[in-house]
């Protein structure tokens, strides 16, 4: 039993160390200072694209962080997120976030688009964008 | 008919090309090209009766398995003009009676977002009378092989030309959407008497609540038929004064056989619960009509599923029952083959539209690759004596009590 607990704790620690610390980022020129969990979920799931300041958000997905991001955001694996979007986009309700390759591409787009909202691994954060929410 | 089947297969074959186009798309382009599809084989254990996925199809499947029942390929193009304006066109290659190009065009609309929570759409829109109505062809978006047969096979209305307006309200960790729509629908449907070019103005309202785990839907739809069934030759015969001498009392059937002016009321309630592991969904509908072509009915289904990592096991129960009083078709005074033929056609047209069906299904969905799922489904149907209206049965044959329908297929999106 103790051995099992030890293994579980070890696996848990190991798992957390390999995960990224994901931060949601926004554009510096947008006066938006932060978003809460529900707001980020609404924006990325297409339920409401309105930012608290009334502007329309442009959400950006990061290809490699995507599974971890949605697991942390709404505790669902990617295949369920994709099936959800199949229903939403093929009924003409909304379009899923644009997917880009890596953190650098997310930062570039967020830096160039006033209403863009993306997420990256915190270790790649730089001065061109603002942290809106830390997801952990 | 053959050509249609080949077109579906050709389009499925051209998929890799289409995916290539999608890949090349600019990341923030205002154009988006995407699609969905299913490649599936379906068969039954009976040759006495043929299975249709829904009543818009021209080809049924029997003990010889077929690809046309559940295979389809959908293509969608979206063009964003601004934050407020967007155009969407969706076309789905599938076995559908009538014009292959026109009937399979399910969406072609312009969306105007007045505010973040108010949308107006104008053009060809997906019919939205029930939970799955506007994504019945997107197999990847639901667990089963096809929408529950008892509930969806009798409502083969996929689109209408008109407008809808939707307002969204934030409500206790979710959103409530209220949609009002109206327009004109043109559907080509096969009947025992030939192709029915059905024209019907339609209008309705739906309330949909959705949060992380729950979806609930209440809907009401009204439609009236402004076209006539393909029975002109019968009407001409009945109205012939010479016929009345050898076959009196037929004219009294005219009000029953006319389709024009008949009305439908669809009322439905649906609930979905999905916590990521357990998945349950139910829907119930009452369809009232004053036409014997599609008599008043109740339909319902209940599905329960559980996910084990990327595999979902599900069960599905369905029931459909019509309430109808068969019309007695009088006999001719002279038993000539021509007159008996008229009697038989009238009987077929008026008294062969009922359904008494129950089923249990078991199935699996395996998300074996990103954006692809492999599905298998076994369904056992019990058919009553009330007319096999959601099936294909030749006149005079006795409806079998039990039919098993098996299928295996792959759903994908790109």
PDB file of C-alpha atoms in Angstrom, chain B residues 7 56 87 90 112 169 179 184 201 233 246 263 268 293 351 389 391-392 397 413:
ATOM      1  CA  UNK B   7     -20.027  10.871 -57.248  1.00  0.00           C
ATOM      2  CA  UNK B  56     -34.734  11.318 -48.346  1.00  0.00           C
ATOM      3  CA  UNK B  87     -20.761  34.006 -45.433  1.00  0.00           C
ATOM      4  CA  UNK B  90     -21.973  23.887 -46.978  1.00  0.00           C
ATOM      5  CA  UNK B 112     -24.694  39.488 -39.612  1.00  0.00           C
ATOM      6  CA  UNK B 169     -28.333  35.382 -22.784  1.00  0.00           C
ATOM      7  CA  UNK B 179     -33.912  31.463 -32.023  1.00  0.00           C
ATOM      8  CA  UNK B 184     -39.668  28.328 -47.420  1.00  0.00           C
ATOM      9  CA  UNK B 201     -43.458  27.452 -45.790  1.00  0.00           C
ATOM     10  CA  UNK B 233     -52.756  10.516 -62.589  1.00  0.00           C
ATOM     11  CA  UNK B 246     -68.000   1.520 -62.441  1.00  0.00           C
ATOM     12  CA  UNK B 263     -50.287  21.133 -41.766  1.00  0.00           C
ATOM     13  CA  UNK B 268     -39.874  18.532 -29.021  1.00  0.00           C
ATOM     14  CA  UNK B 293     -49.205  10.830 -45.909  1.00  0.00           C
ATOM     15  CA  UNK B 351     -52.683   3.241 -45.443  1.00  0.00           C
ATOM     16  CA  UNK B 389     -43.144   3.620 -43.218  1.00  0.00           C
ATOM     17  CA  UNK B 391     -38.379   1.274 -44.278  1.00  0.00           C
ATOM     18  CA  UNK B 392     -38.622   0.071 -47.854  1.00  0.00           C
ATOM     19  CA  UNK B 397     -45.098  -8.250 -48.395  1.00  0.00           C
ATOM     20  CA  UNK B 413     -13.193  16.092 -40.117  1.00  0.00           C
TER      21      UNK B 413
END
